[in-house]
């Protein structure tokens, strides 16, 4: 959602070498990246190819396709100011080692950056 354009040729090369599929989620930038008008297609192509798939769908629809962990800090007003919350989505391909690594990282971060309450 930053508007930064990733190095898709490099990412696609890695995916080709590993036999993986690269999903490009353009739900927040459709019209910037993606097809912009009659006869004008994005450099990545709306339909993609055997490696790159372009979508204008939601992240929830993409994250369920492959293994991965998606974490976002839930801020006010979703979470009361005196609490901190994380939204974590796991796929069926997320391993126990991945979850342990995530828990360890979050624990180290909480120890390094203690919560400072407004007051």
PDB file of C-alpha atoms in Angstrom:
ATOM      1  CA  UNK A   1       0.000   0.000   0.000  1.00  0.00           C
ATOM      2  CA  UNK A   2       3.050   2.247  -0.152  1.00  0.00           C
ATOM      3  CA  UNK A   3       2.843   2.800  -3.885  1.00  0.00           C
ATOM      4  CA  UNK A   4       6.321   1.354  -4.325  1.00  0.00           C
ATOM      5  CA  UNK A   5       6.646  -0.718  -7.468  1.00  0.00           C
ATOM      6  CA  UNK A   6       8.450  -4.003  -6.737  1.00  0.00           C
ATOM      7  CA  UNK A   7      11.156  -5.415  -8.984  1.00  0.00           C
ATOM      8  CA  UNK A   8       8.782  -7.881 -10.631  1.00  0.00           C
ATOM      9  CA  UNK A   9      11.285  -9.135 -13.221  1.00  0.00           C
ATOM     10  CA  UNK A  10      13.649 -10.190 -10.405  1.00  0.00           C
ATOM     11  CA  UNK A  11      10.843 -11.715  -8.330  1.00  0.00           C
ATOM     12  CA  UNK A  12       9.462 -13.541 -11.383  1.00  0.00           C
ATOM     13  CA  UNK A  13      12.934 -14.929 -12.141  1.00  0.00           C
ATOM     14  CA  UNK A  14      13.138 -16.410  -8.634  1.00  0.00           C
ATOM     15  CA  UNK A  15       9.651 -17.887  -9.023  1.00  0.00           C
ATOM     16  CA  UNK A  16      10.514 -19.405 -12.408  1.00  0.00           C
ATOM     17  CA  UNK A  17      13.676 -20.957 -10.976  1.00  0.00           C
ATOM     18  CA  UNK A  18      11.795 -22.409  -8.007  1.00  0.00           C
ATOM     19  CA  UNK A  19       8.626 -23.438  -9.855  1.00  0.00           C
ATOM     20  CA  UNK A  20       6.534 -21.006  -7.798  1.00  0.00           C
ATOM     21  CA  UNK A  21       3.712 -18.645  -8.732  1.00  0.00           C
ATOM     22  CA  UNK A  22       4.045 -14.933  -7.976  1.00  0.00           C
ATOM     23  CA  UNK A  23       0.787 -13.194  -7.049  1.00  0.00           C
ATOM     24  CA  UNK A  24       0.649  -9.424  -7.552  1.00  0.00           C
ATOM     25  CA  UNK A  25      -2.044  -7.825  -5.409  1.00  0.00           C
ATOM     26  CA  UNK A  26      -3.011  -4.500  -6.931  1.00  0.00           C
ATOM     27  CA  UNK A  27      -6.236  -3.977  -4.998  1.00  0.00           C
ATOM     28  CA  UNK A  28      -5.077  -0.602  -3.663  1.00  0.00           C
ATOM     29  CA  UNK A  29      -3.396   0.675  -6.796  1.00  0.00           C
ATOM     30  CA  UNK A  30      -5.619  -0.449  -9.646  1.00  0.00           C
ATOM     31  CA  UNK A  31      -5.269   2.192 -12.325  1.00  0.00           C
ATOM     32  CA  UNK A  32      -1.702   2.972 -11.287  1.00  0.00           C
ATOM     33  CA  UNK A  33      -0.376  -0.535 -11.698  1.00  0.00           C
ATOM     34  CA  UNK A  34      -2.680  -2.619 -13.777  1.00  0.00           C
ATOM     35  CA  UNK A  35      -4.718  -1.908 -16.870  1.00  0.00           C
ATOM     36  CA  UNK A  36      -5.463   1.808 -17.200  1.00  0.00           C
ATOM     37  CA  UNK A  37      -7.651   2.107 -20.265  1.00  0.00           C
ATOM     38  CA  UNK A  38      -8.724   0.693 -23.611  1.00  0.00           C
ATOM     39  CA  UNK A  39      -5.779  -1.036 -25.216  1.00  0.00           C
ATOM     40  CA  UNK A  40      -3.349   0.048 -22.498  1.00  0.00           C
ATOM     41  CA  UNK A  41      -2.238  -2.815 -20.302  1.00  0.00           C
ATOM     42  CA  UNK A  42       0.220  -2.744 -17.480  1.00  0.00           C
ATOM     43  CA  UNK A  43       3.695  -4.148 -18.147  1.00  0.00           C
ATOM     44  CA  UNK A  44       2.789  -7.191 -16.038  1.00  0.00           C
ATOM     45  CA  UNK A  45      -0.412  -8.031 -17.916  1.00  0.00           C
ATOM     46  CA  UNK A  46      -3.896  -8.341 -16.456  1.00  0.00           C
ATOM     47  CA  UNK A  47      -4.007 -12.115 -16.813  1.00  0.00           C
ATOM     48  CA  UNK A  48      -0.339 -12.712 -16.140  1.00  0.00           C
ATOM     49  CA  UNK A  49       1.424 -15.776 -17.450  1.00  0.00           C
ATOM     50  CA  UNK A  50       2.502 -19.118 -16.052  1.00  0.00           C
ATOM     51  CA  UNK A  51       4.501 -17.401 -13.278  1.00  0.00           C
ATOM     52  CA  UNK A  52       2.949 -13.970 -12.629  1.00  0.00           C
ATOM     53  CA  UNK A  53      -0.711 -13.591 -11.721  1.00  0.00           C
ATOM     54  CA  UNK A  54      -2.224 -10.125 -11.423  1.00  0.00           C
ATOM     55  CA  UNK A  55      -5.284  -9.552  -9.269  1.00  0.00           C
ATOM     56  CA  UNK A  56      -7.375  -6.647  -8.147  1.00  0.00           C
ATOM     57  CA  UNK A  57      -8.932  -8.723  -5.391  1.00  0.00           C
ATOM     58  CA  UNK A  58      -8.636  -8.550  -1.649  1.00  0.00           C
ATOM     59  CA  UNK A  59      -5.622  -9.712   0.323  1.00  0.00           C
ATOM     60  CA  UNK A  60      -7.808 -12.229   2.154  1.00  0.00           C
ATOM     61  CA  UNK A  61      -8.432 -13.996  -1.155  1.00  0.00           C
ATOM     62  CA  UNK A  62      -4.724 -14.156  -1.946  1.00  0.00           C
ATOM     63  CA  UNK A  63      -3.269 -15.104   1.433  1.00  0.00           C
ATOM     64  CA  UNK A  64      -5.298 -18.311   1.476  1.00  0.00           C
ATOM     65  CA  UNK A  65      -3.688 -19.503  -1.775  1.00  0.00           C
ATOM     66  CA  UNK A  66      -0.184 -20.120  -0.466  1.00  0.00           C
ATOM     67  CA  UNK A  67       1.758 -20.348   2.743  1.00  0.00           C
ATOM     68  CA  UNK A  68       2.448 -17.149   4.543  1.00  0.00           C
ATOM     69  CA  UNK A  69       1.958 -15.079   7.644  1.00  0.00           C
ATOM     70  CA  UNK A  70       0.330 -11.666   7.489  1.00  0.00           C
ATOM     71  CA  UNK A  71       0.622  -9.446  10.557  1.00  0.00           C
ATOM     72  CA  UNK A  72      -0.623  -5.910  11.056  1.00  0.00           C
ATOM     73  CA  UNK A  73      -0.734  -3.707  14.118  1.00  0.00           C
ATOM     74  CA  UNK A  74      -4.343  -2.921  14.944  1.00  0.00           C
ATOM     75  CA  UNK A  75      -4.475   0.708  15.951  1.00  0.00           C
ATOM     76  CA  UNK A  76      -7.012   3.033  17.508  1.00  0.00           C
ATOM     77  CA  UNK A  77     -10.038   3.141  17.017  1.00  0.00           C
ATOM     78  CA  UNK A  78     -10.087  -0.608  16.293  1.00  0.00           C
ATOM     79  CA  UNK A  79      -8.326  -1.323  19.586  1.00  0.00           C
ATOM     80  CA  UNK A  80      -8.842   0.846  22.691  1.00  0.00           C
ATOM     81  CA  UNK A  81      -5.965   3.254  23.366  1.00  0.00           C
ATOM     82  CA  UNK A  82      -4.930   1.422  26.538  1.00  0.00           C
ATOM     83  CA  UNK A  83      -4.423  -1.880  24.696  1.00  0.00           C
ATOM     84  CA  UNK A  84      -2.343  -3.087  21.800  1.00  0.00           C
ATOM     85  CA  UNK A  85      -3.571  -5.691  19.371  1.00  0.00           C
ATOM     86  CA  UNK A  86      -2.219  -7.627  16.430  1.00  0.00           C
ATOM     87  CA  UNK A  87      -4.219  -9.180  13.642  1.00  0.00           C
ATOM     88  CA  UNK A  88      -2.488 -12.347  12.517  1.00  0.00           C
ATOM     89  CA  UNK A  89      -3.624 -14.507   9.619  1.00  0.00           C
ATOM     90  CA  UNK A  90      -2.082 -17.929   9.109  1.00  0.00           C
ATOM     91  CA  UNK A  91      -2.579 -20.280   6.212  1.00  0.00           C
ATOM     92  CA  UNK A  92      -2.708 -24.045   6.372  1.00  0.00           C
ATOM     93  CA  UNK A  93       0.796 -24.062   4.897  1.00  0.00           C
ATOM     94  CA  UNK A  94       2.231 -22.050   7.801  1.00  0.00           C
ATOM     95  CA  UNK A  95       4.461 -24.394   9.772  1.00  0.00           C
ATOM     96  CA  UNK A  96       4.879 -24.616  13.532  1.00  0.00           C
ATOM     97  CA  UNK A  97       8.443 -23.333  13.029  1.00  0.00           C
ATOM     98  CA  UNK A  98       7.056 -20.245  11.235  1.00  0.00           C
ATOM     99  CA  UNK A  99       4.681 -19.581  14.131  1.00  0.00           C
ATOM    100  CA  UNK A 100       7.462 -20.092  16.699  1.00  0.00           C
ATOM    101  CA  UNK A 101       9.674 -17.645  14.771  1.00  0.00           C
ATOM    102  CA  UNK A 102       6.862 -15.075  14.687  1.00  0.00           C
ATOM    103  CA  UNK A 103       6.187 -15.466  18.426  1.00  0.00           C
ATOM    104  CA  UNK A 104       9.896 -15.131  19.182  1.00  0.00           C
ATOM    105  CA  UNK A 105      10.199 -11.999  17.062  1.00  0.00           C
ATOM    106  CA  UNK A 106       7.139 -10.375  18.650  1.00  0.00           C
ATOM    107  CA  UNK A 107       8.455 -11.245  22.126  1.00  0.00           C
ATOM    108  CA  UNK A 108      11.878  -9.720  21.373  1.00  0.00           C
ATOM    109  CA  UNK A 109      10.256  -6.593  19.966  1.00  0.00           C
ATOM    110  CA  UNK A 110       8.010  -6.197  23.014  1.00  0.00           C
ATOM    111  CA  UNK A 111      11.055  -6.480  25.293  1.00  0.00           C
ATOM    112  CA  UNK A 112      13.044  -3.986  23.221  1.00  0.00           C
ATOM    113  CA  UNK A 113      10.227  -1.463  22.789  1.00  0.00           C
ATOM    114  CA  UNK A 114       8.058  -1.461  25.920  1.00  0.00           C
ATOM    115  CA  UNK A 115       4.517  -0.151  25.611  1.00  0.00           C
ATOM    116  CA  UNK A 116       4.262   3.513  26.562  1.00  0.00           C
ATOM    117  CA  UNK A 117       0.794   4.483  27.691  1.00  0.00           C
ATOM    118  CA  UNK A 118      -0.484   7.973  27.005  1.00  0.00           C
ATOM    119  CA  UNK A 119      -1.326   9.674  30.189  1.00  0.00           C
TER     120      UNK A 119
END
